[in-house]
Structures are given as C-alpha cells and as structure tokens.
Amino acid sequence: MENQVHYAPGARVVIRDAEWLVRKVDRTSTGGQAITVVGISELVKDKEAIFLSRIDTDIEILDPVDTKLVQDTSSAYQASMLYMESLLRRKAPTDASLYAGHKAAMDLVPYQLDPAIQALKQPRQRILIADAVGLGKTLASGILMSELIRRGRGKRILVLVVKSMLTQFQKEMWSRFTIPLVRLDSVGINRVRNRIPTNHNPFYYYDKAIVSIDTLKQDTEYRTHLENAYWDIIVIDEAHNVAERGNGKSQRAKLANLLADRSDTLIMLSATPHDGKARSFASLMNMLDPTAIANPEDYGPEDIKGLYIRRFKKDIQDQVQNAFKPREISKAYCQASPLEEQAFDVFARLKFARLDQRKGAGQLFKTTLEKALLSSPAACLQTINNRLKRLENDSGREAYKDIESLTELAEQVEAITPDQFAKYQKLVAVIKDKKKGFGWSGKKKDDRLVIFTERIETLRFLEANLTGELGLKEDQVEILHGSMADIEQQRIVEDFGKEEAKVRLLIASDVASEGINLHYLSHRLIHFDIPWSLMVFQQRNGRVDRYGQEKAPQILYLVNQSENPKIKGDMRILELLITKDEEAVKNIGDPSALMGVYDIDAEEKITADAMERGLSENEFGQELEADDPLSLFFEDADKQDEQNDSAVDAIRSMSSLYQNDYHYLKSAVNYLREKDKLQISFDDDNQEIELFAGEDLKRRLKYVLPREVWPEKDNFILSAQTNTIQNEIKRSRKDENAWPNVHYLWEQNPLVEWINDKVVAGFGRHEAPVLTLPGRLAAGEVVVLLSALIPNRKGQPLLHYWLGVNFNQGIFQEIERLAPLLARTGFGTREFPNPDQEVDLDNLKRLLPEAVKQTKAFMTTERASFEEDINTKLQTHLDALEKLKGKQYRQLDLFFEEKRQLSKKEEKKREIDRKFDEFMRWVEDSMTTEDNPFIQVIAVLKGDS
C-alpha cells in the first residue's frame, strides 16, 4: 500500500484555500480516504463537505511549529477556556472504560452496562445481547452506541427492526440518547424519494436511519443501495428472525449476511436467539465473526467467547430491587355450554377417511382443527371452510366422507352463538367483575387492557362483540395483527401508550408479542387462547411484565372445561404449560429450555404430539424435564459476571474545564451570541435552554434530525436534567404528538455538537491562545499544552493525549499529562483574572519547535509500547485464526470427501479465504499506526514574566 497521510478527526486542514475541521475519515474502495469536514473559515463556515484524498491531493495539515500565538484579552480567559473545552470534547477515549453511555436519560442499573463493557474489550464491537424479554436490550444497545459515538466510531448507524417496533425504537434512541434515527417506513421511503434525485443512494443522505428488515428484503432497489453503503454501526433487533433455518437461507438471512460485512460494529438483539439447533445459532455467531466457527454442527463456548451476553430476570434481581413487580397469575375456568359440549363430542368422534392418513412432519389436521375449536367457533369455522374448499376438488369416496364429517362439525359449531360461547362469556364476566375479576370499565386513561389470541378470526369476533358488551366506543378498541401496514401497526402501538389517545382495549395476535412496549398504561393481560408454545408465553407476558412497569402485572388465562375426555385431557396439558412457564421464570429463567427446541413452531408440534399420543398431564410433565441443549453454548450469568469488571469500576470521566454540559453550553452561547446572532434563553434553576433554529442550524440538521423531533415553531428546549427528560418522556405519552418537547442536553446532542463546532472556529487559522496564571505557575515557567494523536488507517484515534511540555527559563524540564496539570494549576476549577498585560509572544513561539520535538519523542515511545502490547495480543489472535483456517479447510475436505464437486469445493475454499482476508484487512486498517502523530498546539500557559 502506498504511503499516505492518515488524517484524524479533530485535525484542522486547509483544502482549496479554506480551513476545515475533520469530523470523520473513511477508507474508499480505491485505497484512498474520504474526509468528512465542516467549514471553519469565513466562506465555508458551518458547511459540511466530503473530500477525496485521491482527487484533492494538496490537503495541508497545519504544522504545529508554525502555530500563531495570540494573547487572549477576554475576561477571565473565557475565550480560551471555551476553545480548549471544545477541543477537549473532541478527544476520543482509547480504552475500554465507559465515558458516555451511563449518563443517558434513564434510571441506570449496572447490568445494563455489561454488554458495552464486554464489547469494548473485544477487537471489534460485535455482540449478541440475548437478555430475556423485558430486561432492556434496547437501552443496552443505546449505551454501547453512545460509547462508540464518543469514540468517533458511530457517525453512520443503521437499525433494522420489525415493522411494529420502528417508532418505539426510534423514539427511545432519541429521547434517552439523542441518537437521531431517520425512520424509513413505507411513508418515510416515499418521502426520501421525493427529496433526493432518483438515482441517488438515500443512505448517503441520512447517516443514521431505522428501517424494517421486511421493507428492505422486499425492495430490490434498496437492497442495491445497501450493497453500496457502509456503516460504523448496524443494529439488528429481534435477530432470531435472521438466523439461517433448515438447508436454505431466507431473504432476511441473506440480507443480514450482506449487512454483516458492511460495518465495523454489529449489535444483535434477541431474547430467543436460537432454535435449539447448533447450525442455526452458528449462523448468528458467524455474522458477528465469520472466522469464529469451523464446523457449525460442532462448536463450544470457547469458539464464541465474547460474542454474546445473556441474563434472565433472576440473574439481575438483586440489582433492580422493586423494578420488576411480582406477577399476579390467575386462571378463569370456562365450563362448556351444552351446545359446545355437543360440538366437542362430534369433534372427538371424528375419524377422517383421507385427511390425517399419512402424517407428515407437521401436526395432524385434527389437531389443527382442535386448536381452532379451542380458540373460538369463528376460528374453527374458518379452518373447516378452508379445508372443505380444498376437498371439493377431490372426487374420491374418502374425500366425500371427510366432507360429510366436517360439514356435521360445522353445523354444530355454527350453532354456538356468543351467549353459548362459554369462554367469551367468562371473558366478559372477568373483565367486569369487581370482586373476582378485573372490575375494568375502560374509563381510566392509565388502565388499559390487552387481550391476546392466536387466530385472526377470533380477534375479529372479539372486536365485533366486546365493543358493545363492554360499553366501549368503536375508537376505544383497536386490533393489531401482522397483515396490517407498518404505518398502521406503529400508530396503534403509539396510541396504546398515549394517555390522550382514545384507545382502551387492544386485541392482538402474536405479532404484538415481539419487542413492543405495552406496559406504559397497561398492567393487565388476558390470554384468550392458551399458547401451545412456552416461547409465546414468554413473549406475550413480556409486553406488560418488563423493566419500567410500575404496577404488578395481572395476567389471566382463560381455560376451557369440558366433560369430554379428549378435550379435558388436552386442556390439562395446556394448563401444565401455564405452570411450567411460571416455574421456569422463577427458577431457570428461560421457559423455552424445558422443551429444548427454541422455536415456536417446533414447541407447538411437541404440544400437539403430546395430545395426539394421548399423554397424561404427568407423562407430559416428565418429558418437559429435559436438559437445556444450548447450555453448552451459554455460560452461566455468574461466570459472565466474573469475566466482566464491575460496571461501576468501568466508569470514567473525561477531563473538562466546566462543571457540566449546561454550564459549558451557556458560556459558549453567551460568547457566540453577538457574533452569530443566536436567539437563546436560559433557565439556570432547571438547567434548561430554549434555542430558536436559524437558517444555518436548519441547514446543518436538514439530513440529521428526524421530522418527528423538529419543533413546530423552530424552538428547541433542551434540559441537562435526566429526571426532567424522563418526566417529559412520560408526559409526552399524554400528548397527541407523543414525542417529547424537551430534549436531552448532553455532549451527544446534535445541537450541542453544532455549538461546539462554532466555538472551535472561534480562533483563527492555526492559532493558540496564551494565558498567564500568576500564583499557579512560577515566574519563568511556561507550559506548552499540546494534543498528540496517532490514528489508524481509518482515522480512528488509537493513542490520544493532551500533554503539557514544561519549560523553565526557556529550558525543557518534563512532560506532564493533562489531569495532573489541571490539578496543579487549578485551571478549569477556579477563575483566573485576566491582567491583560502585554506578553512577549515571539519569545514564547521560540519554544514551540522544542515542545513539538519532545512531544513527538514521547509519542514515539508510547507508540512503541502500544505496538508491543497490541502485537502480542494480535499475534496470539492471528495464530488462533491460522489454526481455525486450517480447521475449516479440513472440514471442507471431509465434507467433499465422497463428493465429486471440485468446483463447489473450490468456491467454498475461496469463501473461507475471503472471510479471513477481510478480517486481516480490517486488522491492518484498524491496528496499523505510523510514527507520525498529529500534533496541535492548544495553548500556552505561563507564570509571571
């Protein structure tokens, strides 16, 4: 590779005779660099641009020796303080400690920091967060993203979620972390198409976007755009949906595999990341690290160490205290009506002549029919009619007999009116009953009810009948199912969490059991159908029993009762599942471990098989005592805790000259107000600011902030108080808009970054201030304060120090780190009056060559130490990779040993080589440094003349 300058974020460069501040550096496909900058000099001020080093070959990094020293004449050195602070805020951490994420607007619990701690220790931040339902995986991902953004590794972010989660995830990331994800749902994509040229890639316009993976898999054009875009971070929520199942790859899996190669960081979230099959789980691990597993059928914890973290409620109970309220579980027994008993008897006697004669891989049709019958007459009739239509095309005698049988059952089921439908009548009674039931009327805004059913026909029946039965208006009842448009799903989920919305009752299919929050205004959940899968129990109950629920979750199961032996026996099996779910939540954490297949369809098949074999409750219970086949992959939470440092011990603070973000921002705005004509007001008591967005800010944030965030009258309100933000998040649920009107004021907010850039530009090209600190520095003592940075080939900082080069009477003494220098001088913690005395700038400038020389020598030593340390670690890792590569070759030979498919074998071998070569290139780009630090003179501190 040719020798080239590696620019770094924070560098001030001259391009086309204008001065720019480097924000980000990316590698290009041709081996050059794409340098993202923001303008500093007058003609380009606040403008953003990207320059290619292969085209703009005359990019000039300003020589620190030529820095112009200027005397600060501002009161108490305010200008210098702000300038230095604005540069300090660009100083990226280079260790694995936590500096940002823990300060987000949330009630911090230590376990939520563990994924970030674990990921930051790895060479690449690629991790599966596999915590149980309701533990806050979204927040954990936001913490990790914030840490990476603070390190300059999170400018471009892509988040993939299920349709119903788009708004919820987007809002959480903005409200708590001020990560501005532009939502590209069906409406958002059309909006993008209208705003940009037809042939342009929208992912170049929006650095941070959130999109449904189903939208992308269906849109060929956008898949093409994905192939030609690269991100710093990709997040895949509900990641089990992208695992490879069976012999082929689904469209979701293909898309996820494509994206896995398009980012440095990959964060996967899933409470159920496996289906019990080693190969399926290996597919997720291979997306995180394609070099980790040689044989997807045979691997263990050591192969995937560091790639995942998994906790259950029982593992973190000591940290959350009262954050999770104990569940109140109840069962309402529904004694079958005479008409239902007749239908059950006809069903039990059914013997099909053609149907179910040859059982395939799935359950018997009679079992499918029973499942529909136990749901509702409407669902059963739909199942019967669908099968009758298929049988009508079969002219055989056996088909005719089956048609007769199904028609007889249909007549019995059709006779079951709502008043003879025992489960429905019990549902109404339980909802209304103040003594033995919920005593729910739907009058309270903050007491909403969720009813789950698997069958869409049952859902529609409940919608049609419950509205009048409960005295509700039509707009107070909403239904939610998977065939609805993404916009409609998002609206319903949003409304259910908004106090001002009219909805009181949500009737949902299991599309609502993945990920979405239903706990804000609801703590009551009714299972109209008892799930046949323990994973569905876990997902449904997790909608209201989750972190942040303020009331004890009340969960009710409606249990059919019949005198018919077949129905009675099968209902006992379903009742056992209720018991097993609760036992598992309390003891092992993961209910799906009992069945050991980790797939909803497979779990339902186990339940169906038990019914078809006529197992008793005890016999089925014994079969559910199986060991967890995935315990081999997942270490115990206790062992994981031993590997991780204490979350509290991992928290660090970056040096700062100001008390907090609010005081810095207020000082910066007051300093800039006259020159930049900023319209802004302050509330010191509440640490809030109100800022009117002028044209330059609008231009800056045009492709940054989502439309939902932007205030109607262009007035932004920012608060530095996390409790204010959390209260605003709660308050916004009462508002029609449902987006907070107050935004979090902290270093990651794009508005704060905009102010910061203005402050950086406050000093002219290649200038550094001179400050006199009498009483803190001796007469003749001078400290040249410099920033010294060594980046990798991507421009990401690997070593970054602020150093004070100390002189006494013009003779070099020592190099001092920033923290002890600030402590010794008191700079930043006390106010120094500016005597405004004339300073011999020429004499001080003569010290710069020596200061730069000493700094370079210091950085050469630090780099050598870094290289020695990192090379030892990398060599160990590379040796392991070589062994793994050889193992994959041997596995390939074994696989093709008896197959004469040389071309296929060579293709697979090239794929192995490609994966390892890509990783080696990543190592080179990420870990290679050059002995040529970027040095900037920040300021000169001096004692009395």
Coordinates of C-alpha atoms in Angstrom, one line a residue, residues 372-668:
A372 CA -59.1 -23.6 16.2
L373 CA -62.0 -25.0 18.1
L374 CA -60.5 -24.2 21.5
S375 CA -59.9 -20.6 20.2
S376 CA -63.4 -19.8 19.0
P377 CA -66.3 -21.0 16.9
A378 CA -65.4 -18.4 14.3
A379 CA -61.8 -19.7 14.0
C380 CA -63.0 -23.3 13.8
L381 CA -65.5 -22.5 11.1
Q382 CA -62.8 -20.7 9.1
T383 CA -60.5 -23.7 9.4
I384 CA -63.3 -26.1 8.3
N385 CA -64.4 -24.0 5.4
N386 CA -60.8 -23.6 4.1
R387 CA -60.4 -27.4 4.2
L388 CA -63.8 -28.0 2.6
K389 CA -62.8 -25.8 -0.4
R390 CA -59.7 -28.0 -0.9
L391 CA -61.7 -31.2 -0.6
E392 CA -64.3 -30.1 -3.1
N393 CA -61.7 -30.6 -5.8
D394 CA -61.3 -34.2 -4.8
S395 CA -64.0 -36.5 -6.3
G396 CA -62.9 -39.6 -4.4
R397 CA -65.2 -41.5 -1.9
E398 CA -62.8 -40.9 1.0
A399 CA -62.8 -37.2 0.4
Y400 CA -66.7 -37.3 0.3
K401 CA -66.7 -39.0 3.8
D402 CA -64.4 -36.3 5.2
I403 CA -66.6 -33.6 3.7
E404 CA -69.6 -35.2 5.5
S405 CA -67.7 -35.3 8.8
L406 CA -66.5 -31.7 8.5
T407 CA -70.0 -30.5 7.5
E408 CA -71.5 -32.1 10.6
L409 CA -68.9 -30.4 12.8
A410 CA -69.5 -27.1 11.1
E411 CA -73.2 -27.3 11.8
Q412 CA -72.6 -27.9 15.5
V413 CA -70.0 -25.1 15.7
E414 CA -72.2 -22.7 13.8
A415 CA -74.9 -23.2 16.4
I416 CA -72.7 -21.8 19.1
T417 CA -73.9 -18.2 19.5
P418 CA -72.0 -15.7 21.6
D419 CA -74.3 -16.3 24.6
Q420 CA -73.5 -20.1 24.3
F421 CA -69.7 -19.4 23.9
A422 CA -68.6 -20.1 27.4
K423 CA -65.0 -18.7 27.1
Y424 CA -66.3 -15.4 25.7
Q425 CA -69.0 -15.1 28.4
K426 CA -66.3 -15.8 31.1
L427 CA -64.1 -13.1 29.5
V428 CA -66.8 -10.5 29.7
A429 CA -67.6 -11.5 33.3
V430 CA -64.0 -11.5 34.4
I431 CA -63.4 -8.1 32.9
K432 CA -66.5 -6.6 34.6
D433 CA -66.5 -8.4 37.9
K434 CA -65.2 -6.0 40.6
K435 CA -64.9 -8.8 43.3
K436 CA -63.4 -11.8 41.5
G437 CA -62.2 -10.2 38.3
F438 CA -60.6 -7.0 37.0
G439 CA -63.5 -4.7 37.6
W440 CA -62.4 -3.0 34.4
S441 CA -64.6 -0.4 32.7
G442 CA -62.3 1.3 30.3
K443 CA -62.9 4.7 31.8
K444 CA -59.4 5.3 33.1
K445 CA -56.8 6.6 30.7
D446 CA -54.0 4.8 32.6
D447 CA -55.7 1.4 32.9
R448 CA -55.8 -0.3 29.5
L449 CA -56.4 -3.9 28.7
V450 CA -54.5 -6.3 26.4
I451 CA -56.1 -9.5 25.0
F452 CA -54.0 -11.9 23.1
T453 CA -55.4 -14.5 20.7
E454 CA -53.6 -16.5 18.0
R455 CA -56.3 -16.6 15.4
I456 CA -57.3 -13.6 13.3
E457 CA -61.0 -14.8 13.1
T458 CA -61.1 -14.9 16.9
L459 CA -59.6 -11.5 17.0
R460 CA -62.3 -10.1 14.7
F461 CA -65.0 -11.8 16.7
L462 CA -63.8 -10.2 19.9
E463 CA -63.6 -6.8 18.3
A464 CA -67.2 -7.1 16.9
N465 CA -68.7 -8.3 20.2
L466 CA -66.7 -6.8 23.0
T467 CA -67.1 -3.2 21.9
G468 CA -70.8 -3.1 22.7
E469 CA -70.6 -5.7 25.5
L470 CA -68.2 -3.5 27.5
G471 CA -69.9 -0.3 26.7
L472 CA -66.9 1.0 24.6
K473 CA -67.0 3.2 21.6
E474 CA -65.5 2.0 18.3
D475 CA -62.5 4.2 18.6
Q476 CA -61.7 2.8 22.0
V477 CA -61.0 -0.7 20.7
E478 CA -58.0 -1.4 18.4
I479 CA -56.9 -4.7 16.8
L480 CA -53.3 -5.5 15.8
H481 CA -52.1 -8.3 13.5
G482 CA -49.3 -9.0 11.2
S483 CA -51.0 -8.3 7.8
M484 CA -51.6 -4.7 8.7
A485 CA -49.4 -2.0 7.1
D486 CA -46.3 -0.8 9.0
I487 CA -47.7 2.7 9.5
E488 CA -50.9 1.3 10.9
Q489 CA -49.1 -1.0 13.3
Q490 CA -46.9 1.8 14.5
R491 CA -49.9 4.1 15.0
I492 CA -51.7 1.6 17.2
V493 CA -48.7 0.8 19.3
E494 CA -48.1 4.6 19.7
D495 CA -51.7 5.3 20.6
F496 CA -51.9 2.5 23.2
G497 CA -49.1 4.2 25.1
K498 CA -50.6 7.8 24.8
E499 CA -52.9 9.0 27.5
E500 CA -54.7 11.3 25.2
A501 CA -55.4 8.6 22.7
K502 CA -59.0 7.2 22.9
V503 CA -58.0 3.5 22.7
R504 CA -58.7 1.5 25.9
L505 CA -58.7 -2.1 24.7
L506 CA -56.1 -3.7 22.4
I507 CA -56.9 -7.1 20.9
A508 CA -53.7 -8.5 19.4
S509 CA -52.4 -11.5 17.6
D510 CA -48.9 -12.7 18.3
V511 CA -47.4 -10.1 16.0
A512 CA -47.6 -7.8 19.1
S513 CA -45.7 -10.3 21.2
E514 CA -42.3 -9.3 19.7
G515 CA -40.5 -6.4 21.2
I516 CA -43.1 -3.7 21.6
N517 CA -43.9 -1.8 24.8
L518 CA -47.4 -2.1 26.1
H519 CA -46.7 -1.5 29.8
Y520 CA -46.9 2.3 29.9
L521 CA -50.6 2.4 30.6
S522 CA -51.4 -1.2 31.0
H523 CA -50.6 -3.9 33.5
R524 CA -53.5 -6.3 32.7
L525 CA -53.1 -9.0 30.1
I526 CA -55.6 -11.8 29.1
H527 CA -54.7 -14.9 27.2
F528 CA -58.0 -15.7 25.4
D529 CA -56.1 -18.6 23.8
I530 CA -53.6 -20.5 25.9
P531 CA -50.4 -20.7 23.9
W532 CA -49.1 -24.1 22.8
S533 CA -45.5 -22.8 23.0
L534 CA -43.6 -21.7 26.0
M535 CA -41.8 -19.1 23.9
V536 CA -45.1 -17.4 23.2
F537 CA -45.9 -17.3 26.9
Q538 CA -42.6 -15.5 27.4
Q539 CA -43.1 -13.1 24.6
R540 CA -46.7 -12.2 25.3
N541 CA -46.3 -11.7 29.1
G542 CA -43.2 -9.7 28.4
R543 CA -45.3 -6.9 26.8
V544 CA -46.6 -5.8 30.2
D545 CA -44.1 -7.5 32.6
R546 CA -41.0 -5.6 31.7
Y547 CA -38.5 -3.1 33.0
G548 CA -40.3 0.1 33.8
Q549 CA -43.6 -1.4 34.7
E550 CA -44.9 0.5 37.8
K551 CA -47.7 -1.8 38.7
A552 CA -47.9 -5.6 39.5
P553 CA -48.7 -7.3 36.1
Q554 CA -52.0 -9.1 36.2
I555 CA -52.0 -12.0 33.8
L556 CA -55.2 -14.1 33.3
Y557 CA -55.6 -17.4 31.4
L558 CA -59.0 -18.5 30.1
V559 CA -59.2 -22.3 30.5
N560 CA -61.8 -24.3 28.6
Q561 CA -63.5 -27.0 30.7
S562 CA -65.5 -29.9 29.2
E563 CA -66.9 -33.3 30.3
N564 CA -65.5 -34.7 27.0
P565 CA -62.4 -36.9 28.0
K566 CA -60.4 -35.8 24.9
I567 CA -60.9 -32.1 25.5
K568 CA -60.4 -32.5 29.3
G569 CA -57.1 -34.3 28.8
D570 CA -55.8 -31.8 26.3
M571 CA -56.7 -28.8 28.4
R572 CA -54.7 -30.4 31.3
I573 CA -51.7 -30.4 29.0
L574 CA -52.2 -26.7 28.3
E575 CA -52.7 -26.0 32.0
L576 CA -49.4 -27.7 32.7
L577 CA -47.7 -25.3 30.3
I578 CA -49.0 -22.4 32.4
T579 CA -47.5 -23.9 35.5
K580 CA -44.2 -24.7 33.8
D581 CA -43.9 -21.2 32.4
E582 CA -44.1 -19.7 35.9
E583 CA -41.8 -22.2 37.4
A584 CA -39.2 -21.6 34.7
V585 CA -39.4 -17.8 35.1
K586 CA -38.6 -18.1 38.8
N587 CA -36.0 -20.8 38.6
I588 CA -34.2 -21.3 35.3
G589 CA -35.1 -18.0 33.7
D590 CA -35.8 -19.4 30.2
P591 CA -39.1 -21.3 29.8
S592 CA -38.2 -22.5 26.4
A593 CA -35.3 -24.5 27.9
L594 CA -38.0 -27.0 29.0
M595 CA -38.8 -28.0 25.5
G596 CA -35.3 -27.6 24.2
V597 CA -36.2 -26.7 20.6
Y598 CA -36.2 -22.9 20.9
D599 CA -38.6 -22.5 18.0
I600 CA -42.3 -21.6 18.3
D601 CA -43.5 -24.0 15.6
A602 CA -41.4 -26.8 17.0
E603 CA -42.7 -26.2 20.5
E604 CA -46.3 -26.2 19.3
K605 CA -45.5 -29.5 17.5
I606 CA -44.3 -31.0 20.8
T607 CA -47.6 -30.0 22.5
A608 CA -49.6 -31.3 19.6
D609 CA -47.7 -34.5 19.6
A610 CA -48.4 -35.0 23.3
M611 CA -52.2 -34.5 22.6
E612 CA -52.1 -36.9 19.6
R613 CA -50.4 -39.6 21.7
G614 CA -52.9 -39.1 24.4
L615 CA -50.3 -38.4 27.1
S616 CA -51.5 -37.6 30.6
E617 CA -50.5 -34.5 32.4
N618 CA -47.9 -36.3 34.4
E619 CA -46.4 -38.0 31.4
F620 CA -46.1 -34.8 29.5
G621 CA -44.6 -33.1 32.6
Q622 CA -41.9 -35.8 32.7
E623 CA -41.0 -35.1 29.1
L624 CA -40.5 -31.4 29.9
E625 CA -37.7 -32.1 32.4
A626 CA -35.2 -32.4 29.6
D627 CA -31.8 -30.7 29.9
D628 CA -31.1 -27.5 28.0
P629 CA -29.2 -28.5 24.9
L630 CA -27.9 -25.0 24.5
S631 CA -26.4 -24.8 28.0
L632 CA -23.1 -25.8 26.3
F633 CA -23.1 -22.5 24.3
F634 CA -24.3 -20.2 27.0
E635 CA -22.2 -19.8 30.2
D636 CA -24.0 -19.1 33.4
A637 CA -24.6 -15.5 34.2
D638 CA -22.4 -15.9 37.3
K639 CA -19.5 -16.9 35.2
Q640 CA -20.1 -14.0 32.8
D641 CA -20.2 -11.6 35.8
E642 CA -16.8 -12.9 36.9
Q643 CA -15.4 -12.1 33.5
N644 CA -16.7 -8.6 33.5
D645 CA -15.4 -5.9 35.6
S646 CA -17.9 -4.2 37.9
A647 CA -19.9 -1.8 35.9
V648 CA -19.2 1.0 38.5
D649 CA -15.5 0.4 38.3
A650 CA -15.6 0.7 34.5
I651 CA -17.0 4.2 34.6
R652 CA -14.5 7.0 33.9
S653 CA -14.8 10.8 33.2
M654 CA -13.0 12.8 30.5
S655 CA -11.2 15.9 31.7
S656 CA -13.3 19.1 31.4
L657 CA -12.9 22.7 32.2
Y658 CA -16.6 23.2 33.0
Q659 CA -18.8 21.9 35.7
N660 CA -21.2 20.2 33.3
D661 CA -22.7 20.4 29.8
Y662 CA -25.2 23.1 30.7
H663 CA -22.6 25.5 32.1
Y664 CA -20.3 24.9 29.1
L665 CA -23.2 25.5 26.6
K666 CA -24.4 28.6 28.4
S667 CA -20.9 30.1 28.4
A668 CA -20.4 29.1 24.8

